[in-house]
Amino acid sequence: MIWDWSYTVEIFPTLLDAMWVALAATVVAYSISLILGLFITLAGRSSFKPLIWLTLGFISFIRSTPPLVQLFFAFFALPQLGISLSAFATGVIVLGIHYSTYVSEIYRSGIEAIPKGQWEASKALNFSQAYTWRKIILPQAIPPVIPMLGNYLIVMFKETPMLSAITVVEMLQTAKIIGSENFSYLEPITIVGALFLLLSYSSSILIRKLENRMKYAHGNSKPVKSKNDTVMANVVSTIKHALSIRKTERV
Amino acid sequence: MTTYLEILPELLRGAGVTIQLLLVSTLLAFTIAFIAGLGRVSKHFLVRKLTAVYVEVFRGTSLLVQMFWIFFALPLAFGLELSPFWTGVIALGLNYGAYASEIVRSAITAIPKGQTEAAIALNMTRWQRMRLVILPQAFRIMLPGFGNISIELLKGTSLVSLITMADLTYQGLTLRNTNISQTTEIFVALLIIYFIIALPLIFTTRYLERRTARGVATQ
């Protein structure tokens, strides 16, 4: 092992600067996915059947094809169709759209957890559809799923190195440039890995705390049994929760 | 249409590599998932901590960074040089193995405590309890999660194109270099081929989800 500390110190500030690009990309892409995800959820619950099929098709197609290929498609093929955007803009839009399909699932689980009585009461009070969504359903559906949405912020942050493939100079791309200039990839890539670990692990601890607090805040006073913070486990538990609510209602 | 027929043979060659990579790395990921998942619920403190560190490191850093690290830094750090294929397999296996181990662990912890107590009352050993009582029940909870992981893994395989492995994405990129005018067709074809490869995985996962939900009592 030949780890060069002076080289490490020398390149560290450059990599730290590149981290801001990664963070900016994450924040913009995440905002896109939060907004678009909500529209996808609403479209999926429309009473117009073809719109539901279209949404489902869109979700499965986007979710089961690699984001890298989607990036290449947007970066190389869209200019041919007359749409040209900068690499950064292309990257954040593609990541935003890709993860909006995941985010919409979370919104959906939140909405499905709302007791049917809330809908019925709104109807009985003669609220319009839009008013019911805006004032009754969404304010109750979204806060409980905020921790799960937060998990996707971390997931998306970890996807930003992919943007290096379409020439966005984020952390990994910077590491590669430094590595090829100095013929040593060991230090830059290891630093990038360490920075990722530092940021995503500390934010996952924050989200776990938020999650515990949320569980109390929303009437579910049962303390969390396991320290699961995986996205998958969260989705499963919410779906289970949603199912159990529906089952008890039927009884 | 003729453009699609022209580019198809090249792309299918890449699709073969992608599927091969998918199968080998899925196998590795699920093996690791079971080892690490069981490690997380081990009675030994050290085993629990070590597997927890492994899971956090691989979930906390990006897959692409891991792939580059194994490809570029590992030879420098330990003199261990791997072919692009094995770099891909190991990075994908370790990364998704870490995610899947959480599915294994959460499925094991989801089994009601009464089952463990009953097994203890029946004088079963720890291993018997796990093998005969807990795992068979936990397994059906894990299956849909494994299905989802395999779809994620398929998407992850496209990253090996960035470490010069000739998979489906790489073939698409090289094709594009020689026929710039067909860029749109090439990438549309790429997306569709990936979707076709994913279809059996999607349907299997949906089937498993339905089967798992059937006849399960909720507390």
CSV table of C-alpha atoms in Angstrom, one decimal:
chain,number,residue,atom,x,y,z
A,1,MET,CA,0.0,0.0,0.0
A,2,ILE,CA,1.4,3.3,-1.0
A,3,TRP,CA,-0.7,6.1,0.5
A,4,ASP,CA,0.7,9.5,0.0
A,5,TRP,CA,-0.4,11.9,2.7
A,6,SER,CA,1.0,15.1,1.2
A,7,TYR,CA,-0.7,14.3,-2.1
A,8,THR,CA,-3.9,13.7,-0.1
A,9,VAL,CA,-3.7,17.1,1.5
A,10,GLU,CA,-2.9,18.8,-1.8
A,11,ILE,CA,-5.9,17.4,-3.7
A,12,PHE,CA,-8.5,17.5,-0.8
A,13,PRO,CA,-9.6,21.1,-1.4
A,14,THR,CA,-10.3,20.5,-5.1
A,15,LEU,CA,-12.4,17.5,-4.3
A,16,LEU,CA,-14.3,19.3,-1.6
A,17,ASP,CA,-15.1,22.1,-4.1
A,18,ALA,CA,-16.5,19.4,-6.4
A,19,MET,CA,-18.7,18.2,-3.6
A,20,TRP,CA,-20.8,21.4,-4.0
A,21,VAL,CA,-21.6,20.5,-7.6
A,22,ALA,CA,-22.8,17.1,-6.4
A,23,LEU,CA,-24.9,18.7,-3.6
A,24,ALA,CA,-26.4,21.3,-6.0
A,25,ALA,CA,-27.3,18.5,-8.4
A,26,THR,CA,-28.9,16.5,-5.6
A,27,VAL,CA,-31.0,19.4,-4.4
A,28,VAL,CA,-32.2,20.4,-7.8
A,29,ALA,CA,-32.9,16.8,-8.9
A,30,TYR,CA,-34.6,16.1,-5.6
A,31,SER,CA,-36.9,19.1,-5.9
A,32,ILE,CA,-37.9,18.0,-9.4
A,33,SER,CA,-38.7,14.5,-8.2
A,34,LEU,CA,-40.8,15.8,-5.3
A,35,ILE,CA,-43.0,17.9,-7.5
A,36,LEU,CA,-43.2,15.6,-10.5
A,37,GLY,CA,-43.7,12.6,-8.1
A,38,LEU,CA,-46.8,14.3,-6.7
A,39,PHE,CA,-48.3,14.8,-10.2
A,40,ILE,CA,-47.6,11.1,-11.1
A,41,THR,CA,-49.3,10.0,-7.9
A,42,LEU,CA,-52.4,12.2,-8.7
A,43,ALA,CA,-52.4,10.9,-12.3
A,44,GLY,CA,-52.3,7.4,-11.1
A,45,ARG,CA,-55.4,8.0,-9.0
A,46,SER,CA,-57.4,9.7,-11.7
A,47,SER,CA,-60.8,8.4,-12.6
A,48,PHE,CA,-59.9,8.4,-16.3
A,49,LYS,CA,-58.7,4.8,-16.9
A,50,PRO,CA,-56.3,5.4,-19.9
A,51,LEU,CA,-54.4,8.0,-17.8
A,52,ILE,CA,-53.9,5.4,-15.1
A,53,TRP,CA,-52.5,2.9,-17.6
A,54,LEU,CA,-50.3,5.5,-19.1
A,55,THR,CA,-48.9,6.4,-15.7
A,56,LEU,CA,-48.4,2.8,-14.7
A,57,GLY,CA,-46.6,2.2,-18.0
A,58,PHE,CA,-44.4,5.3,-17.6
A,59,ILE,CA,-43.5,4.3,-14.0
A,60,SER,CA,-42.5,0.7,-14.9
A,61,PHE,CA,-40.6,1.8,-18.0
A,62,ILE,CA,-38.6,4.5,-16.2
A,63,ARG,CA,-38.0,2.4,-13.1
A,64,SER,CA,-36.7,-0.7,-14.9
A,65,THR,CA,-34.4,1.0,-17.4
A,66,PRO,CA,-30.9,2.1,-16.2
A,67,PRO,CA,-30.7,5.8,-15.3
A,68,LEU,CA,-27.3,5.9,-17.0
A,69,VAL,CA,-28.9,5.0,-20.4
A,70,GLN,CA,-31.6,7.5,-19.7
A,71,LEU,CA,-28.8,10.1,-19.2
A,72,PHE,CA,-27.1,9.2,-22.4
A,73,PHE,CA,-30.4,9.3,-24.3
A,74,ALA,CA,-31.2,12.8,-22.9
A,75,PHE,CA,-27.6,14.0,-23.5
A,76,PHE,CA,-27.0,12.6,-26.9
A,77,ALA,CA,-30.3,12.0,-28.5
A,78,LEU,CA,-32.4,15.0,-27.4
A,79,PRO,CA,-30.2,17.6,-29.1
A,80,GLN,CA,-30.9,15.7,-32.4
A,81,LEU,CA,-34.6,16.2,-31.7
A,82,GLY,CA,-33.9,19.9,-31.3
A,83,ILE,CA,-33.7,20.1,-27.5
A,84,SER,CA,-30.4,21.1,-26.2
A,85,LEU,CA,-29.6,21.7,-22.5
A,86,SER,CA,-26.3,21.9,-20.6
A,87,ALA,CA,-24.9,18.7,-19.2
A,88,PHE,CA,-25.8,19.7,-15.6
A,89,ALA,CA,-29.4,20.6,-16.6
A,90,THR,CA,-29.8,17.3,-18.5
A,91,GLY,CA,-28.4,15.4,-15.6
A,92,VAL,CA,-30.6,16.8,-12.9
A,93,ILE,CA,-33.7,16.6,-15.0
A,94,VAL,CA,-33.1,12.9,-15.9
A,95,LEU,CA,-32.3,12.0,-12.3
A,96,GLY,CA,-35.3,14.0,-11.1
A,97,ILE,CA,-37.6,12.2,-13.5
A,98,HIS,CA,-36.1,8.8,-12.7
A,99,TYR,CA,-36.6,9.2,-8.9
A,100,SER,CA,-40.0,10.9,-9.2
A,101,THR,CA,-41.4,7.4,-10.0
A,102,TYR,CA,-40.0,6.2,-6.7
A,103,VAL,CA,-41.1,9.3,-4.8
A,104,SER,CA,-44.6,8.8,-6.2
A,105,GLU,CA,-44.8,5.4,-4.6
A,106,ILE,CA,-44.1,6.9,-1.3
A,107,TYR,CA,-46.7,9.6,-1.7
A,108,ARG,CA,-49.1,6.8,-2.7
A,109,SER,CA,-48.4,4.9,0.4
A,110,GLY,CA,-49.0,8.0,2.5
A,111,ILE,CA,-52.3,8.7,0.7
A,112,GLU,CA,-53.5,5.1,1.0
A,113,ALA,CA,-52.9,5.2,4.7
A,114,ILE,CA,-55.5,8.0,5.1
A,115,PRO,CA,-58.7,6.4,6.5
A,116,LYS,CA,-61.6,6.3,4.0
A,117,GLY,CA,-63.7,8.2,6.5
A,118,GLN,CA,-61.7,11.3,5.7
A,119,TRP,CA,-62.8,11.1,2.0
A,120,GLU,CA,-66.4,10.4,3.0
A,121,ALA,CA,-66.5,13.3,5.5
A,122,SER,CA,-65.1,15.7,2.8
A,123,LYS,CA,-67.8,14.5,0.4
A,124,ALA,CA,-70.5,14.9,3.1
A,125,LEU,CA,-69.2,18.4,3.7
A,126,ASN,CA,-69.5,19.1,-0.1
A,127,PHE,CA,-65.8,19.9,-0.5
A,128,SER,CA,-64.7,20.0,-4.1
A,129,GLN,CA,-62.2,17.4,-5.2
A,130,ALA,CA,-59.3,19.9,-5.4
A,131,TYR,CA,-60.1,21.3,-2.0
A,132,THR,CA,-60.3,17.8,-0.4
A,133,TRP,CA,-56.8,17.0,-1.8
A,134,ARG,CA,-55.3,20.3,-0.8
A,135,LYS,CA,-56.8,20.8,2.6
A,136,ILE,CA,-57.7,17.3,3.9
A,137,ILE,CA,-55.7,14.5,2.2
A,138,LEU,CA,-52.3,15.9,1.4
A,139,PRO,CA,-51.7,17.7,4.8
A,140,GLN,CA,-52.3,14.3,6.5
A,141,ALA,CA,-50.6,12.1,3.9
A,142,ILE,CA,-47.3,13.8,3.5
A,143,PRO,CA,-45.9,14.5,7.0
A,144,PRO,CA,-45.7,10.8,8.0
A,145,VAL,CA,-43.8,9.9,4.9
A,146,ILE,CA,-41.2,12.8,5.2
A,147,PRO,CA,-38.5,10.5,6.6
A,148,MET,CA,-38.9,8.1,3.7
A,149,LEU,CA,-38.7,11.0,1.3
A,150,GLY,CA,-35.5,12.0,3.1
A,151,ASN,CA,-34.1,8.6,2.4
A,152,TYR,CA,-34.4,9.3,-1.3
A,153,LEU,CA,-32.4,12.5,-0.8
A,154,ILE,CA,-29.5,10.3,0.3
A,155,VAL,CA,-30.1,7.8,-2.5
A,156,MET,CA,-30.1,10.5,-5.1
A,157,PHE,CA,-26.9,12.0,-3.7
A,158,LYS,CA,-25.3,8.7,-4.2
A,159,GLU,CA,-26.4,8.6,-7.8
A,160,THR,CA,-24.7,11.9,-8.7
A,161,PRO,CA,-21.4,10.2,-9.7
A,162,MET,CA,-23.3,8.9,-12.7
A,163,LEU,CA,-23.4,12.4,-14.0
A,164,SER,CA,-19.7,12.2,-14.6
A,165,ALA,CA,-20.6,10.0,-17.6
A,166,ILE,CA,-22.2,13.0,-19.3
A,167,THR,CA,-19.2,15.3,-18.5
A,168,VAL,CA,-20.6,17.0,-15.4
A,169,VAL,CA,-17.6,17.7,-13.3
A,170,GLU,CA,-18.7,16.4,-9.9
A,171,MET,CA,-16.6,14.6,-7.3
A,172,LEU,CA,-15.9,11.4,-9.2
A,173,GLN,CA,-15.1,13.2,-12.4
A,174,THR,CA,-12.7,15.5,-10.5
A,175,ALA,CA,-11.1,12.4,-8.9
A,176,LYS,CA,-10.6,10.9,-12.3
A,177,ILE,CA,-9.1,14.1,-13.7
A,178,ILE,CA,-6.7,14.4,-10.7
A,179,GLY,CA,-5.9,10.7,-10.9
A,180,SER,CA,-5.0,10.8,-14.6
A,181,GLU,CA,-2.9,14.0,-14.1
A,182,ASN,CA,-0.8,12.4,-11.3
A,183,PHE,CA,-1.0,8.8,-12.3
A,184,SER,CA,-2.4,7.9,-9.0
A,185,TYR,CA,-6.1,7.0,-8.6
A,186,LEU,CA,-5.8,5.5,-5.1
A,187,GLU,CA,-6.0,8.7,-3.0
A,188,PRO,CA,-8.6,10.7,-5.0
A,189,ILE,CA,-11.1,7.9,-5.4
A,190,THR,CA,-10.7,6.8,-1.7
A,191,ILE,CA,-11.3,10.4,-0.6
A,192,VAL,CA,-14.4,10.6,-2.7
A,193,GLY,CA,-15.7,7.4,-1.2
A,194,ALA,CA,-14.9,8.6,2.3
A,195,LEU,CA,-16.8,11.9,1.7
A,196,PHE,CA,-19.8,10.0,0.4
A,197,LEU,CA,-19.8,7.8,3.4
A,198,LEU,CA,-19.4,10.7,5.8
A,199,LEU,CA,-22.3,12.7,4.3
A,200,SER,CA,-24.7,9.9,3.6
A,201,TYR,CA,-24.1,8.1,6.9
A,202,SER,CA,-24.5,11.2,9.0
A,203,SER,CA,-27.7,12.2,7.1
A,204,SER,CA,-29.1,8.7,7.5
A,205,ILE,CA,-28.7,9.0,11.2
A,206,LEU,CA,-30.5,12.3,11.2
A,207,ILE,CA,-33.3,10.8,9.2
A,208,ARG,CA,-33.6,7.8,11.6
A,209,LYS,CA,-34.0,10.3,14.4
A,210,LEU,CA,-36.6,12.2,12.5
A,211,GLU,CA,-38.4,9.0,11.7
A,212,ASN,CA,-38.6,8.1,15.4
A,213,ARG,CA,-40.0,11.5,16.2
A,214,MET,CA,-42.5,11.3,13.4
A,215,LYS,CA,-43.8,7.9,14.7
A,216,TYR,CA,-44.7,9.6,18.0
A,217,ALA,CA,-46.0,12.8,16.4
A,218,HIS,CA,-48.5,11.0,14.2
A,219,GLY,CA,-50.4,9.1,16.8
A,220,ASN,CA,-48.5,5.9,16.3
A,221,SER,CA,-47.1,5.7,19.8
A,222,LYS,CA,-45.5,2.3,19.3
A,223,PRO,CA,-41.8,2.8,19.4
A,224,VAL,CA,-39.9,1.5,16.4
A,225,LYS,CA,-38.9,-2.1,16.9
A,226,SER,CA,-35.9,-2.4,14.6
A,227,LYS,CA,-33.6,0.3,13.5
A,228,ASN,CA,-34.4,-0.2,9.9
A,229,ASP,CA,-33.5,2.7,7.8
A,230,THR,CA,-33.5,1.0,4.5
A,231,VAL,CA,-35.7,2.5,1.9
A,232,MET,CA,-37.0,-0.9,1.0
A,233,ALA,CA,-37.9,-1.8,4.6
A,234,ASN,CA,-39.7,1.5,5.0
A,235,VAL,CA,-41.7,1.0,1.9
A,236,VAL,CA,-42.6,-2.6,3.0
A,237,SER,CA,-43.6,-1.4,6.5
A,238,THR,CA,-45.7,1.4,5.1
A,239,ILE,CA,-47.5,-0.8,2.7
A,240,LYS,CA,-48.1,-3.3,5.5
A,241,HIS,CA,-49.4,-0.5,7.6
A,242,ALA,CA,-51.6,0.7,4.9
A,243,LEU,CA,-52.9,-2.9,4.4
A,244,SER,CA,-53.6,-3.4,8.1
A,245,ILE,CA,-55.6,-0.1,8.2
A,246,ARG,CA,-57.7,-1.3,5.4
A,247,LYS,CA,-58.2,-4.7,7.0
A,248,THR,CA,-59.3,-3.3,10.3
A,249,GLU,CA,-61.7,-1.0,8.5
A,250,ARG,CA,-63.4,-4.0,6.8
A,251,VAL,CA,-63.9,-5.6,10.1
B,1,MET,CA,-37.2,0.3,-39.1
B,2,THR,CA,-34.2,-0.8,-41.2
B,3,THR,CA,-32.0,1.2,-38.9
B,4,TYR,CA,-33.2,-0.8,-35.9
B,5,LEU,CA,-32.5,-4.0,-37.8
B,6,GLU,CA,-29.0,-2.9,-38.6
B,7,ILE,CA,-28.0,-2.0,-35.1
B,8,LEU,CA,-29.8,-4.9,-33.4
B,9,PRO,CA,-27.1,-7.7,-33.8
B,10,GLU,CA,-24.4,-5.5,-32.2
B,11,LEU,CA,-26.7,-4.6,-29.3
B,12,LEU,CA,-27.8,-8.1,-28.8
B,13,ARG,CA,-24.2,-9.2,-28.4
B,14,GLY,CA,-24.0,-6.6,-25.6
B,15,ALA,CA,-27.3,-7.8,-24.1
B,16,GLY,CA,-25.8,-11.3,-23.8
B,17,VAL,CA,-22.9,-9.8,-21.7
B,18,THR,CA,-25.4,-7.8,-19.6
B,19,ILE,CA,-27.5,-10.9,-18.9
B,20,GLN,CA,-24.4,-12.9,-18.0
B,21,LEU,CA,-23.2,-10.2,-15.6
B,22,LEU,CA,-26.7,-9.9,-14.1
B,23,LEU,CA,-26.9,-13.6,-13.4
B,24,VAL,CA,-23.5,-14.0,-11.8
B,25,SER,CA,-23.7,-10.8,-9.7
B,26,THR,CA,-27.3,-11.6,-8.6
B,27,LEU,CA,-26.0,-15.0,-7.4
B,28,LEU,CA,-23.1,-13.3,-5.5
B,29,ALA,CA,-25.4,-10.5,-4.1
B,30,PHE,CA,-27.9,-13.0,-2.7
B,31,THR,CA,-25.2,-15.2,-1.2
B,32,ILE,CA,-23.7,-12.2,0.5
B,33,ALA,CA,-27.1,-11.0,1.5
B,34,PHE,CA,-27.8,-14.2,3.5
B,35,ILE,CA,-24.4,-14.3,5.1
B,36,ALA,CA,-24.5,-10.6,6.1
B,37,GLY,CA,-28.2,-10.7,7.0
B,38,LEU,CA,-27.6,-13.6,9.4
B,39,GLY,CA,-24.5,-11.9,10.6
B,40,ARG,CA,-26.6,-8.9,11.6
B,41,VAL,CA,-28.7,-11.0,13.9
B,42,SER,CA,-25.8,-13.1,15.2
B,43,LYS,CA,-25.3,-13.6,19.0
B,44,HIS,CA,-21.6,-12.6,18.7
B,45,PHE,CA,-21.0,-8.9,19.2
B,46,LEU,CA,-18.0,-8.8,16.9
B,47,VAL,CA,-19.8,-10.5,14.0
B,48,ARG,CA,-22.8,-8.1,14.3
B,49,LYS,CA,-20.5,-5.0,14.3
B,50,LEU,CA,-18.4,-6.2,11.4
B,51,THR,CA,-21.3,-7.0,9.2
B,52,ALA,CA,-22.9,-3.6,10.2
B,53,VAL,CA,-19.8,-1.8,9.1
B,54,TYR,CA,-19.8,-3.7,5.8
B,55,VAL,CA,-23.4,-2.8,5.2
B,56,GLU,CA,-23.0,0.8,6.1
B,57,VAL,CA,-19.9,1.3,4.0
B,58,PHE,CA,-21.4,-0.2,0.9
B,59,ARG,CA,-24.7,1.4,1.2
B,60,GLY,CA,-23.2,4.7,2.2
B,61,THR,CA,-21.0,5.1,-0.8
B,62,SER,CA,-22.0,5.2,-4.4
B,63,LEU,CA,-21.9,2.1,-6.6
B,64,LEU,CA,-20.0,3.8,-9.3
B,65,VAL,CA,-17.4,5.1,-6.8
B,66,GLN,CA,-17.0,1.5,-5.5
B,67,MET,CA,-16.6,0.2,-9.1
B,68,PHE,CA,-14.0,2.8,-9.9
B,69,TRP,CA,-12.2,2.1,-6.6
B,70,ILE,CA,-12.0,-1.6,-7.3
B,71,PHE,CA,-10.9,-0.9,-10.9
B,72,PHE,CA,-8.4,1.9,-10.4
B,73,ALA,CA,-7.4,2.0,-6.7
B,74,LEU,CA,-7.3,-1.7,-5.8
B,75,PRO,CA,-4.4,-2.5,-8.1
B,76,LEU,CA,-2.5,0.4,-6.6
B,77,ALA,CA,-3.4,-0.4,-3.0
B,78,PHE,CA,-3.0,-4.1,-2.9
B,79,GLY,CA,-1.6,-5.1,-6.3
B,80,LEU,CA,-4.8,-6.9,-7.0
B,81,GLU,CA,-5.9,-6.5,-10.6
B,82,LEU,CA,-9.3,-7.7,-11.7
B,83,SER,CA,-10.8,-8.0,-15.2
B,84,PRO,CA,-13.6,-5.5,-15.9
B,85,PHE,CA,-16.1,-8.4,-15.7
B,86,TRP,CA,-15.0,-9.5,-12.3
B,87,THR,CA,-14.7,-5.9,-11.1
B,88,GLY,CA,-18.3,-5.4,-12.2
B,89,VAL,CA,-19.5,-8.7,-10.6
B,90,ILE,CA,-17.7,-7.9,-7.3
B,91,ALA,CA,-18.9,-4.3,-7.1
B,92,LEU,CA,-22.5,-5.2,-8.0
B,93,GLY,CA,-22.5,-8.2,-5.7
B,94,LEU,CA,-21.1,-6.3,-2.7
B,95,ASN,CA,-23.2,-3.2,-3.2
B,96,TYR,CA,-26.6,-4.9,-3.8
B,97,GLY,CA,-25.6,-7.7,-1.3
B,98,ALA,CA,-25.5,-4.9,1.4
B,99,TYR,CA,-28.9,-3.7,0.4
B,100,ALA,CA,-30.4,-7.2,0.2
B,101,SER,CA,-28.9,-8.1,3.6
B,102,GLU,CA,-31.2,-5.5,5.1
B,103,ILE,CA,-34.1,-7.3,3.5
B,104,VAL,CA,-32.9,-10.6,5.0
B,105,ARG,CA,-32.5,-9.0,8.4
B,106,SER,CA,-35.8,-7.2,8.4
B,107,ALA,CA,-37.6,-10.4,7.3
B,108,ILE,CA,-36.0,-12.4,10.1
B,109,THR,CA,-36.9,-9.7,12.7
B,110,ALA,CA,-40.4,-9.6,11.3
B,111,ILE,CA,-41.1,-13.2,12.4
B,112,PRO,CA,-43.1,-13.0,15.7
B,113,LYS,CA,-41.1,-13.6,18.9
B,114,GLY,CA,-43.5,-16.4,19.8
B,115,GLN,CA,-42.0,-18.5,17.1
B,116,THR,CA,-38.5,-18.3,18.6
B,117,GLU,CA,-39.9,-19.0,22.1
B,118,ALA,CA,-41.8,-22.0,20.8
B,119,ALA,CA,-38.7,-23.3,19.2
B,120,ILE,CA,-36.7,-22.8,22.4
B,121,ALA,CA,-39.5,-24.6,24.3
B,122,LEU,CA,-39.2,-27.5,21.9
B,123,ASN,CA,-35.5,-27.7,22.8
B,124,MET,CA,-34.3,-26.8,19.3
B,125,THR,CA,-30.7,-25.7,18.9
B,126,ARG,CA,-30.1,-22.1,17.6
B,127,TRP,CA,-29.3,-23.4,14.1
B,128,GLN,CA,-32.3,-25.7,14.0
B,129,ARG,CA,-34.5,-22.8,15.1
B,130,MET,CA,-33.2,-20.6,12.3
B,131,ARG,CA,-33.3,-23.4,9.6
B,132,LEU,CA,-36.6,-25.0,10.5
B,133,VAL,CA,-38.7,-22.3,12.0
B,134,ILE,CA,-37.5,-18.8,11.2
B,135,LEU,CA,-36.0,-18.9,7.8
B,136,PRO,CA,-38.8,-20.8,6.0
B,137,GLN,CA,-41.2,-18.1,7.2
B,138,ALA,CA,-38.9,-15.2,6.7
B,139,PHE,CA,-38.1,-16.4,3.2
B,140,ARG,CA,-41.5,-15.7,1.7
B,141,ILE,CA,-41.3,-12.1,3.2
B,142,MET,CA,-37.9,-11.7,1.5
B,143,LEU,CA,-38.9,-12.8,-2.0
B,144,PRO,CA,-40.6,-9.6,-3.3
B,145,GLY,CA,-37.7,-7.6,-1.9
B,146,PHE,CA,-35.2,-9.9,-3.7
B,147,GLY,CA,-37.2,-9.3,-6.9
B,148,ASN,CA,-36.9,-5.6,-6.5
B,149,ILE,CA,-33.2,-5.9,-5.9
B,150,SER,CA,-32.7,-7.9,-9.0
B,151,ILE,CA,-34.4,-5.1,-11.1
B,152,GLU,CA,-32.1,-2.6,-9.4
B,153,LEU,CA,-29.1,-4.8,-10.1
B,154,LEU,CA,-30.0,-5.0,-13.8
B,155,LYS,CA,-30.0,-1.2,-13.9
B,156,GLY,CA,-26.7,-1.2,-12.0
B,157,THR,CA,-25.1,-3.4,-14.6
B,158,SER,CA,-25.1,-0.5,-17.1
B,159,LEU,CA,-22.4,1.2,-15.0
B,160,VAL,CA,-19.8,-1.4,-16.1
B,161,SER,CA,-19.8,0.3,-19.5
B,162,LEU,CA,-17.9,3.1,-17.7
B,163,ILE,CA,-15.1,0.7,-16.8
B,164,THR,CA,-14.7,-0.4,-20.4
B,165,MET,CA,-16.7,-3.6,-20.3
B,166,ALA,CA,-18.5,-4.4,-23.5
B,167,ASP,CA,-22.1,-4.7,-22.1
B,168,LEU,CA,-25.3,-3.5,-23.7
B,169,THR,CA,-24.7,0.2,-22.8
B,170,TYR,CA,-21.1,0.1,-24.0
B,171,GLN,CA,-22.2,-1.4,-27.4
B,172,GLY,CA,-24.7,1.4,-27.7
B,173,LEU,CA,-22.0,4.0,-27.1
B,174,THR,CA,-19.5,2.5,-29.6
B,175,LEU,CA,-22.3,2.2,-32.2
B,176,ARG,CA,-23.1,5.8,-31.7
B,177,ASN,CA,-19.5,6.8,-32.2
B,178,THR,CA,-19.6,5.3,-35.7
B,179,ASN,CA,-23.1,6.4,-36.6
B,180,ILE,CA,-23.8,9.7,-35.0
B,181,SER,CA,-26.9,10.3,-37.1
B,182,GLN,CA,-28.6,7.2,-35.6
B,183,THR,CA,-28.1,8.3,-32.0
B,184,THR,CA,-31.8,8.5,-31.2
B,185,GLU,CA,-32.6,5.1,-32.6
B,186,ILE,CA,-29.6,3.5,-30.8
B,187,PHE,CA,-30.6,4.8,-27.4
B,188,VAL,CA,-34.3,4.1,-27.9
B,189,ALA,CA,-33.3,0.5,-28.8
B,190,LEU,CA,-31.1,0.4,-25.7
B,191,LEU,CA,-33.9,1.5,-23.4
B,192,ILE,CA,-36.4,-1.0,-25.0
B,193,ILE,CA,-33.9,-3.9,-24.7
B,194,TYR,CA,-33.3,-3.1,-21.0
B,195,PHE,CA,-37.0,-3.0,-20.5
B,196,ILE,CA,-37.5,-6.4,-22.2
B,197,ILE,CA,-34.8,-7.9,-20.0
B,198,ALA,CA,-36.5,-6.4,-16.9
B,199,LEU,CA,-40.0,-7.6,-17.8
B,200,PRO,CA,-39.6,-11.2,-16.5
B,201,LEU,CA,-38.2,-9.7,-13.3
B,202,ILE,CA,-41.1,-7.3,-12.9
B,203,PHE,CA,-43.7,-10.0,-13.5
B,204,THR,CA,-42.0,-12.4,-11.1
B,205,THR,CA,-41.8,-9.7,-8.4
B,206,ARG,CA,-45.5,-8.8,-8.8
B,207,TYR,CA,-46.4,-12.4,-8.6
B,208,LEU,CA,-44.3,-12.9,-5.5
B,209,GLU,CA,-45.8,-9.8,-3.9
B,210,ARG,CA,-49.3,-11.1,-4.4
B,211,ARG,CA,-48.4,-14.5,-3.2
B,212,THR,CA,-46.7,-13.1,-0.1
B,213,ALA,CA,-49.7,-11.0,0.8
B,214,ARG,CA,-52.1,-13.9,0.5
B,215,GLY,CA,-53.3,-15.6,3.7
B,216,VAL,CA,-50.9,-13.8,6.1
B,217,ALA,CA,-52.3,-12.8,9.4
B,218,THR,CA,-51.6,-9.3,10.6
B,219,GLN,CA,-51.0,-8.6,14.2
